[in-house]
Every structure is written in structure tokens, then in C-alpha cells.
């Protein structure tokens, strides 16, 4: 029987999206499942919910700056504070959508590499050239990527993907949907795993 | 050696505060620790963070209404949607602070009973009379409680307790502080437990 993939929605500027990105494929594999990675523009979502980036929120900002490195240590994954938070993730997200269409074999390797460059190594992934550097290390042609992230059709695809995510109830990063059940937050992956292990509860 | 209690901050109108309230004492006891329960006025905190009740937030509201009963089922605790959300928790919180001063043996039983009445049984705990009903079942004199929740000194105590919580970085419910480390959310109790088990990481 074909089982639908686990949908993994994320925003590159979200540190909790990064933390989840280091776990979700292994988690899915432990239950014989595939994942589908969906970059979204969280800014567009925040316009609907009235939220703003956590890092700019009183009290929550300092919490996040302490919590994210602590959470990364617990998971045993690298963390380096990027120079700009939140980064502009448009080029990174568009590059991923382009690869999903034209180079599916690389489509998951690129977002993992971008997340690692940004949150693991502290590189600023706001500029298209920097996304192209990350992609080039995976064998993606720089010129093709730079053309793609400026392509109106790709820009439109990201808008539509974000609208479709909102339509499904996605409002944060990371957001996982499994068997129609949504789970928000890197700290809910244990519930995603319990859902898979028990077939719901 | 005397070890400081684990600080458990909560708002009665918060369903995630309720979920955590059913777990925190057992969790602490597994590690030989005590807890200190701190009701706060989350509305005062939200004025600083710009947050608003989740239940009134687009996208997050529907998520919460699905997530809370699902989370309660996972924990095996009762859940009944209250008639008013968010409830006005002033009388409930003041009653707890009053007991902490005058009847410490009951000080933890009352908040547990109020949480259970509100989120387990779906009773509206907004009115002082309803808080008095819950407290009366524990042997607290109704008239004394009703006088206490109208006492300016008790009102001031709650304001000061909330200000002190904000000063410590508390901005949500539940919020646990252990060895100076803050953990926000019912979905972080597993990290609180890991912190206790490992002595940090």
C-alpha cells in the first residue's frame, strides 16, 4: 500500500524549523515513511495571525536566544547564531521549489544544506549568491539557480505553496502534518513519533 | 542539601497550563524534587509581548481546539471544553495566593482542583462563587475565600507576583524554571525531565 508522505512545512528563518529539519527524515524512516519538504513564507502567514518574529518579541526574544542553542545541544546538532535574524528566506525557498520541479533528487539535500549553512554555520542565506554557493557544493549550476530564483513563475509557485499551506492550517515553523493531523513546533516531534508508532491515539 | 523547588508558573485560562498541572508534581517527585506553584495574570504579560489569547487568533485558534483534547488523550487526563474561553482567572488566582499565605497545606490542592473543574469538567471558574464552590469541597470556608479575593492586599499580591514572574522572563503558560533554566510549554516537560535526570546538558 502506498502511504502518503509526512508533510514537513518550514521557514528557513526559523531556528525551530532548523532543529526539526535535522530530525524529521530519521524519524520518518524509523516508521518506514517518506517526507515531503515544503518551504513557506512565514511572513505571509504572520500577516494572518498577527504574529511577529519571535526574536523581536519582548521576553520571547531573549528566551529564544537561550533556548535554541540549548535545544541544539540536546539534539547534538551544530548551532551558530546567524548575523541577521530573521533572514530573508525568499531566494532559499524559491531555489528549493525550483529543484523540486527540475531536480527532485536534490530537492531535499538543498534545504538541509541551507538550514545547516544558516543555523549550523551561521552563514547569512538572505542573498541569492549565498544560496547559490550552498547549492553549488551539491553540484547545482549557479547560473541556473540564480535565474530560477528571479523567475516570476517560481516566485508565483512559492506564493501559491504558502497559500496552500495556510489553507491546510499551517501557521508556524516547523509544522508537520501526518494522516491529516497537524503538529506545530520542534518540541512536538515526539508526538509525531508517538502518532506514527501507535497509529494515532 | 536543600534544593530549591521547581517553579511552575501558570494561568488558569491556559489549557496548556492545565495539561502541565496534571504532570508537574509527579515529574518533580520522580527526581525527588518539590514544586512551587505560581498563578499569574497572563493578560498582563501579553500587554508586554503583544500576544493575544490563542483561541482568538486566526489559524492558531482552530489548531488549539483540536490539539488540546488530543494532548489530553495522550496524557490520559480528562478534558471538557469550558463555556467561556479565555475565562477570567482573577478570583481563582487570588484565592490561590491567599491560601499560600494562610493555608499552605491546601495551597497546591486548590489550583489543581480549579484546573480540573475548569478544563477537566468544563466548569466556568470566572466567578468568585464558582471558585468558592471548588474550594469548599476541599474544606475552605466560602466566606473567608470570597472576602480574600476582594481584598485589596490580595489583589496587589497577584499584581506583584505577575510582575515578579515577568522580571524572571516568564511570558507564557505553563512556564517552568528549574536551576535558573526556563522552559515554556506543556510540550517541554520532557526537556524539564531530561534536565533533572541529566543535571543539565
Coordinates of C-alpha atoms in Angstrom, one line a residue:
Chain A
X1 CA 0.0 0.0 0.0
X2 CA 1.3 3.5 -0.9
X3 CA 1.3 5.7 2.2
X4 CA 1.2 9.5 1.7
X5 CA 4.5 11.2 2.8
X6 CA 4.7 13.1 6.1
X7 CA 4.4 16.8 5.2
X8 CA 7.1 18.9 6.7
X9 CA 6.5 22.7 6.5
X10 CA 9.2 25.1 7.4
X11 CA 10.7 28.6 7.1
X12 CA 14.4 28.9 6.7
X13 CA 14.5 31.9 9.0
X14 CA 13.0 29.8 11.8
X15 CA 15.6 28.2 14.1
X16 CA 13.0 25.7 15.3
X17 CA 12.5 24.8 11.6
X18 CA 16.2 24.1 11.5
X19 CA 16.1 21.9 14.6
X20 CA 13.3 19.9 13.2
X21 CA 15.0 19.6 9.8
X22 CA 17.8 17.6 11.5
X23 CA 15.3 15.1 12.9
X24 CA 12.3 14.6 10.6
X25 CA 13.7 12.3 8.0
X26 CA 15.3 9.9 10.5
X27 CA 12.0 10.0 12.5
X28 CA 10.0 9.1 9.4
X29 CA 12.4 6.4 8.4
X30 CA 12.1 4.7 11.8
X31 CA 8.5 4.1 10.8
X32 CA 9.1 3.3 7.1
X33 CA 7.8 6.6 6.0
X34 CA 8.8 9.2 3.5
X35 CA 8.7 13.0 4.0
X36 CA 7.7 15.9 1.7
X37 CA 9.5 19.1 2.4
X38 CA 7.6 22.4 2.0
X39 CA 9.3 25.8 2.3
X40 CA 6.9 28.5 3.1
X41 CA 7.0 32.3 3.7
X42 CA 6.2 32.7 7.3
X43 CA 5.9 36.4 6.9
X44 CA 2.8 35.9 4.8
X45 CA 1.3 33.6 7.5
X46 CA 2.1 36.1 10.2
X47 CA 0.0 38.7 8.3
X48 CA -3.0 36.5 9.0
X49 CA -2.2 35.6 12.6
X50 CA -0.8 38.9 13.7
X51 CA 2.4 37.2 14.9
X52 CA 5.8 38.7 14.5
X53 CA 9.3 37.2 14.5
X54 CA 9.9 35.8 18.0
X55 CA 13.4 37.3 18.1
X56 CA 11.8 40.7 18.0
X57 CA 9.2 40.0 20.7
X58 CA 9.9 41.2 24.2
X59 CA 10.6 38.4 26.7
X60 CA 10.2 35.8 23.9
X61 CA 13.3 37.1 22.1
X62 CA 15.7 36.5 25.0
X63 CA 14.1 33.2 25.7
X64 CA 14.6 32.0 22.1
X65 CA 18.2 33.1 22.1
X66 CA 18.9 30.9 25.1
X67 CA 16.5 28.1 24.2
X68 CA 17.7 27.4 20.6
X69 CA 21.3 26.7 21.4
X70 CA 20.2 24.7 24.4
X71 CA 17.8 22.6 22.3
X72 CA 20.5 22.1 19.7
X73 CA 22.9 20.8 22.3
X74 CA 20.2 18.3 23.5
X75 CA 19.8 17.1 19.9
X76 CA 23.6 17.1 19.3
X77 CA 23.4 19.3 16.3
X78 CA 25.6 22.3 15.5
X79 CA 24.3 25.8 16.2
X80 CA 25.9 29.2 15.3
X81 CA 23.9 32.4 15.6
X82 CA 23.5 33.9 12.2
X83 CA 24.5 37.5 11.6
X84 CA 20.9 38.5 10.6
X85 CA 17.7 37.3 12.2
X86 CA 15.3 36.8 10.8
X87 CA 17.0 36.2 7.4
X88 CA 15.2 36.9 4.2
X89 CA 14.4 33.4 3.0
X90 CA 12.9 34.1 -0.4
X91 CA 15.8 33.1 -2.5
X92 CA 16.4 30.0 -0.5
X93 CA 12.8 28.9 -0.6
X94 CA 12.4 29.6 -4.3
X95 CA 15.6 27.6 -5.1
X96 CA 14.1 24.6 -3.2
X97 CA 10.8 24.8 -5.1
X98 CA 12.7 25.0 -8.4
X99 CA 14.7 21.9 -7.6
X100 CA 11.6 20.0 -6.6
X101 CA 10.3 20.5 -10.1
X102 CA 13.6 20.1 -12.1
X103 CA 16.0 18.1 -9.9
X104 CA 13.9 16.1 -7.5
X105 CA 16.9 14.0 -6.4
X106 CA 18.5 17.2 -4.9
X107 CA 15.3 18.6 -3.7
X108 CA 15.8 17.5 -0.1
X109 CA 19.5 17.8 0.0
X110 CA 19.4 21.5 -0.7
X111 CA 17.1 22.6 2.1
X112 CA 19.1 20.5 4.6
X113 CA 22.3 22.2 3.3
X114 CA 20.7 25.7 3.5
X115 CA 19.5 25.1 7.1
X116 CA 22.9 23.8 8.1
X117 CA 24.7 26.7 6.4
X118 CA 22.4 29.3 8.1
X119 CA 21.9 27.8 11.6
X120 CA 24.7 25.3 11.9
X121 CA 27.5 27.5 10.5
X122 CA 25.9 31.0 11.0
X123 CA 26.1 32.0 7.3
X124 CA 23.6 34.6 6.0
X125 CA 21.5 32.9 3.4
X126 CA 19.5 36.1 2.6
X127 CA 21.4 36.8 -0.7
X128 CA 20.8 34.6 -3.8
X129 CA 24.5 34.4 -4.3
X130 CA 24.9 32.7 -0.9
X131 CA 22.2 30.2 -1.7
X132 CA 23.9 29.6 -5.0
X133 CA 27.2 28.9 -3.0
X134 CA 25.4 26.3 -0.9
X135 CA 23.8 24.7 -3.9
X136 CA 27.0 24.7 -6.0
X137 CA 28.5 22.4 -3.3
X138 CA 25.8 19.9 -4.2
X139 CA 26.5 20.2 -7.9
X140 CA 23.8 22.6 -8.8
X141 CA 24.7 25.1 -11.5
X142 CA 25.0 28.6 -10.1
X143 CA 23.7 30.4 -13.1
X144 CA 20.6 28.2 -13.4
X145 CA 19.8 28.6 -9.8
X146 CA 20.2 32.4 -9.9
X147 CA 17.9 32.5 -12.9
X148 CA 15.3 30.3 -11.2
X149 CA 15.1 32.4 -8.0
X150 CA 14.4 35.5 -10.2
X151 CA 11.9 33.7 -12.4
X152 CA 8.3 35.1 -11.9
X153 CA 6.9 31.6 -12.3
X154 CA 9.0 30.3 -9.4
X155 CA 8.1 33.4 -7.3
X156 CA 4.4 32.6 -8.0
X157 CA 4.9 29.0 -7.1
X158 CA 6.2 30.0 -3.6
X159 CA 3.2 32.3 -3.1
X160 CA 0.8 29.5 -4.1
X161 CA 2.6 27.0 -1.9
X162 CA 2.4 29.3 1.1
X163 CA -1.3 30.0 0.4
X164 CA -1.9 26.2 0.1
X165 CA -0.1 25.7 3.5
X166 CA -2.3 28.3 5.2
X167 CA -5.3 26.6 3.6
X168 CA -4.3 23.4 5.4
X169 CA -4.0 25.3 8.7
X170 CA -0.2 25.8 8.8
X171 CA 0.7 28.9 10.8
X172 CA 4.2 28.3 12.2
X173 CA 7.6 26.6 11.6
X174 CA 8.1 23.7 11.8
X175 CA 4.6 22.3 11.2
X176 CA 4.2 18.6 10.5
X177 CA 1.1 17.0 9.0
X178 CA 0.7 13.2 9.3
X179 CA -2.5 11.4 8.5
X180 CA -4.3 14.8 8.4
X181 CA -3.1 15.6 12.0
X182 CA -1.1 18.8 12.4
X183 CA 1.7 19.2 14.9
X184 CA 3.3 22.6 15.5
X185 CA 6.8 23.0 16.8
X186 CA 10.1 21.2 17.1
X187 CA 9.1 20.2 20.6
X188 CA 6.2 18.2 19.1
X189 CA 8.2 15.7 17.1
X190 CA 7.9 13.3 20.0
X191 CA 4.1 13.4 19.5
X192 CA 4.5 13.0 15.7
X193 CA 6.6 9.9 16.6
X194 CA 4.0 8.6 19.0
X195 CA 1.3 9.1 16.4
X196 CA 3.3 7.0 13.9
X197 CA 4.2 4.4 16.4
X198 CA 0.6 4.0 17.8
X199 CA -1.3 4.7 14.6
X200 CA -2.9 7.6 16.5
X201 CA -4.4 7.7 19.9
Chain B
X1 CA 21.3 19.8 51.0
X2 CA 18.2 21.8 50.5
X3 CA 17.3 22.1 46.8
X4 CA 15.1 25.0 45.6
X5 CA 11.7 23.9 44.4
X6 CA 10.9 23.8 40.7
X7 CA 8.9 26.9 39.9
X8 CA 5.7 26.2 38.0
X9 CA 4.1 29.4 36.5
X10 CA 0.6 29.1 35.1
X11 CA -2.6 30.9 34.1
X12 CA -5.9 29.2 34.8
X13 CA -7.3 30.3 31.5
X14 CA -4.5 28.4 29.7
X15 CA -5.4 24.9 28.6
X16 CA -1.7 24.0 28.3
X17 CA -1.3 25.2 31.8
X18 CA -3.9 22.7 32.8
X19 CA -2.2 19.9 30.9
X20 CA 1.1 20.7 32.6
X21 CA -0.6 20.9 36.0
X22 CA -1.6 17.3 35.8
X23 CA 2.1 16.3 35.3
X24 CA 4.5 18.6 37.1
X25 CA 4.3 17.2 40.6
X26 CA 4.7 13.6 39.5
X27 CA 7.6 14.7 37.3
X28 CA 9.3 16.5 40.2
X29 CA 8.7 13.6 42.6
X30 CA 10.4 11.2 40.2
X31 CA 13.5 13.3 40.8
X32 CA 13.0 13.8 44.5
X33 CA 12.0 17.4 44.0
X34 CA 9.3 19.8 45.2
X35 CA 7.4 22.3 43.2
X36 CA 6.2 25.9 43.9
X37 CA 3.0 26.8 42.1
X38 CA 2.7 30.4 40.8
X39 CA -0.6 31.6 39.3
X40 CA 0.0 34.7 37.1
X41 CA -2.2 37.0 35.1
X42 CA -1.2 36.2 31.5
X43 CA -3.2 39.2 30.2
X44 CA -0.6 41.5 31.9
X45 CA 2.2 39.6 30.3
X46 CA 0.5 39.8 26.9
X47 CA 0.5 43.6 27.1
X48 CA 4.3 43.4 27.0
X49 CA 4.7 40.7 24.3
X50 CA 1.8 41.9 22.1
X51 CA 0.4 38.3 22.2
X52 CA -3.3 37.6 22.4
X53 CA -5.3 34.6 23.6
X54 CA -4.5 31.7 21.1
X55 CA -8.2 30.8 20.9
X56 CA -8.9 34.2 19.3
X57 CA -6.0 34.0 16.8
X58 CA -6.7 33.0 13.2
X59 CA -5.3 29.6 12.4
X60 CA -3.9 29.1 15.9
X61 CA -7.4 29.0 17.4
X62 CA -8.7 26.0 15.4
X63 CA -5.4 24.3 16.0
X64 CA -5.7 24.8 19.7
X65 CA -9.2 23.4 19.8
X66 CA -8.0 20.3 18.1
X67 CA -4.7 20.0 19.8
X68 CA -5.7 20.4 23.4
X69 CA -8.2 17.4 23.6
X70 CA -5.7 15.4 21.5
X71 CA -2.9 16.2 24.0
X72 CA -5.2 15.4 26.9
X73 CA -6.0 12.0 25.4
X74 CA -2.2 11.3 25.1
X75 CA -1.7 12.1 28.8
X76 CA -4.8 10.2 29.8
X77 CA -6.4 13.2 31.6
X78 CA -10.0 14.4 31.3
X79 CA -10.9 17.3 29.0
X80 CA -14.2 19.2 28.6
X81 CA -14.3 22.4 26.7
X82 CA -15.3 25.2 29.1
X83 CA -18.2 27.5 28.2
X84 CA -16.0 30.7 28.2
X85 CA -12.5 30.9 26.8
X86 CA -10.5 32.5 28.0
X87 CA -12.0 32.6 31.4
X88 CA -11.4 35.5 33.8
X89 CA -9.0 33.9 36.2
X90 CA -8.6 36.7 38.7
X91 CA -10.6 35.3 41.5
X92 CA -9.1 31.8 41.1
X93 CA -5.5 33.2 41.1
X94 CA -6.2 35.5 44.1
X95 CA -7.7 32.6 46.0
X96 CA -4.6 30.5 45.5
X97 CA -2.3 33.3 46.6
X98 CA -4.4 33.8 49.7
X99 CA -4.1 30.1 50.6
X100 CA -0.4 30.1 50.1
X101 CA -0.1 32.7 52.8
X102 CA -2.8 31.4 55.2
X103 CA -3.3 27.7 54.5
X104 CA -0.2 26.4 52.8
X105 CA -1.3 22.8 53.2
X106 CA -4.1 23.5 50.8
X107 CA -2.1 25.8 48.5
X108 CA -1.4 23.2 45.9
X109 CA -4.7 21.3 46.2
X110 CA -6.7 24.3 45.3
X111 CA -5.1 25.2 41.9
X112 CA -5.2 21.5 40.9
X113 CA -8.9 21.4 41.8
X114 CA -9.6 24.7 39.9
X115 CA -7.8 23.4 36.8
X116 CA -9.7 20.2 37.0
X117 CA -13.0 21.9 37.4
X118 CA -12.4 24.3 34.5
X119 CA -10.6 22.1 31.9
X120 CA -11.5 18.6 33.1
X121 CA -15.2 19.2 33.9
X122 CA -15.8 22.3 31.7
X123 CA -17.0 24.5 34.6
X124 CA -16.7 28.3 34.3
X125 CA -14.3 29.4 37.0
X126 CA -14.7 33.1 36.2
X127 CA -17.0 33.9 39.1
X128 CA -15.7 34.1 42.7
X129 CA -18.7 32.0 43.7
X130 CA -17.6 29.2 41.5
X131 CA -14.1 29.3 42.8
X132 CA -15.6 29.2 46.3
X133 CA -17.6 26.1 45.3
X134 CA -14.4 24.3 44.3
X135 CA -12.6 25.4 47.4
X136 CA -15.4 24.5 49.7
X137 CA -15.1 20.9 48.5
X138 CA -11.5 21.0 49.9
X139 CA -12.8 22.3 53.3
X140 CA -12.1 26.0 52.7
X141 CA -14.6 28.3 54.2
X142 CA -16.6 30.1 51.4
X143 CA -17.0 33.4 53.2
X144 CA -13.3 33.7 54.0
X145 CA -12.4 32.9 50.4
X146 CA -14.9 35.4 49.0
X147 CA -13.5 38.1 51.3
X148 CA -9.9 37.3 50.3
X149 CA -10.5 37.5 46.6
X150 CA -12.0 41.0 47.1
X151 CA -9.2 42.1 49.5
X152 CA -7.0 44.9 48.0
X153 CA -3.9 43.4 49.7
X154 CA -4.5 40.0 47.8
X155 CA -5.2 41.9 44.6
X156 CA -1.9 43.7 45.0
X157 CA -0.1 40.4 45.8
X158 CA -1.2 39.0 42.4
X159 CA -0.1 42.1 40.6
X160 CA 3.3 41.8 42.3
X161 CA 3.6 38.1 41.7
X162 CA 2.9 38.6 38.0
X163 CA 5.4 41.5 37.8
X164 CA 8.0 39.3 39.5
X165 CA 7.3 36.5 37.0
X166 CA 7.8 38.8 34.1
X167 CA 11.0 40.0 35.7
X168 CA 12.2 36.4 35.7
X169 CA 11.4 36.1 31.9
X170 CA 8.1 34.3 32.2
X171 CA 5.9 35.1 29.2
X172 CA 3.5 32.2 28.7
X173 CA 1.7 29.3 30.4
X174 CA 2.9 26.9 31.5
X175 CA 6.4 28.1 32.2
X176 CA 8.8 26.1 34.4
X177 CA 12.0 27.3 35.9
X178 CA 14.5 24.7 37.2
X179 CA 18.0 25.6 38.2
X180 CA 17.5 29.0 36.6
X181 CA 16.6 27.4 33.2
X182 CA 13.2 28.4 31.8
X183 CA 11.1 26.0 29.7
X184 CA 7.9 27.3 28.1
X185 CA 5.1 25.0 27.2
X186 CA 3.4 21.7 28.2
X187 CA 5.4 20.1 25.3
X188 CA 8.6 21.0 27.1
X189 CA 8.1 18.9 30.2
X190 CA 10.1 16.2 28.6
X191 CA 13.0 18.6 28.5
X192 CA 12.4 19.6 32.1
X193 CA 12.6 15.9 32.9
X194 CA 15.8 15.5 30.9
X195 CA 17.3 18.5 32.6
X196 CA 16.6 16.9 36.0
X197 CA 17.7 13.5 35.0
X198 CA 21.0 14.6 33.5
X199 CA 21.7 17.6 35.7
X200 CA 21.6 19.8 32.7
X201 CA 23.3 19.2 29.3

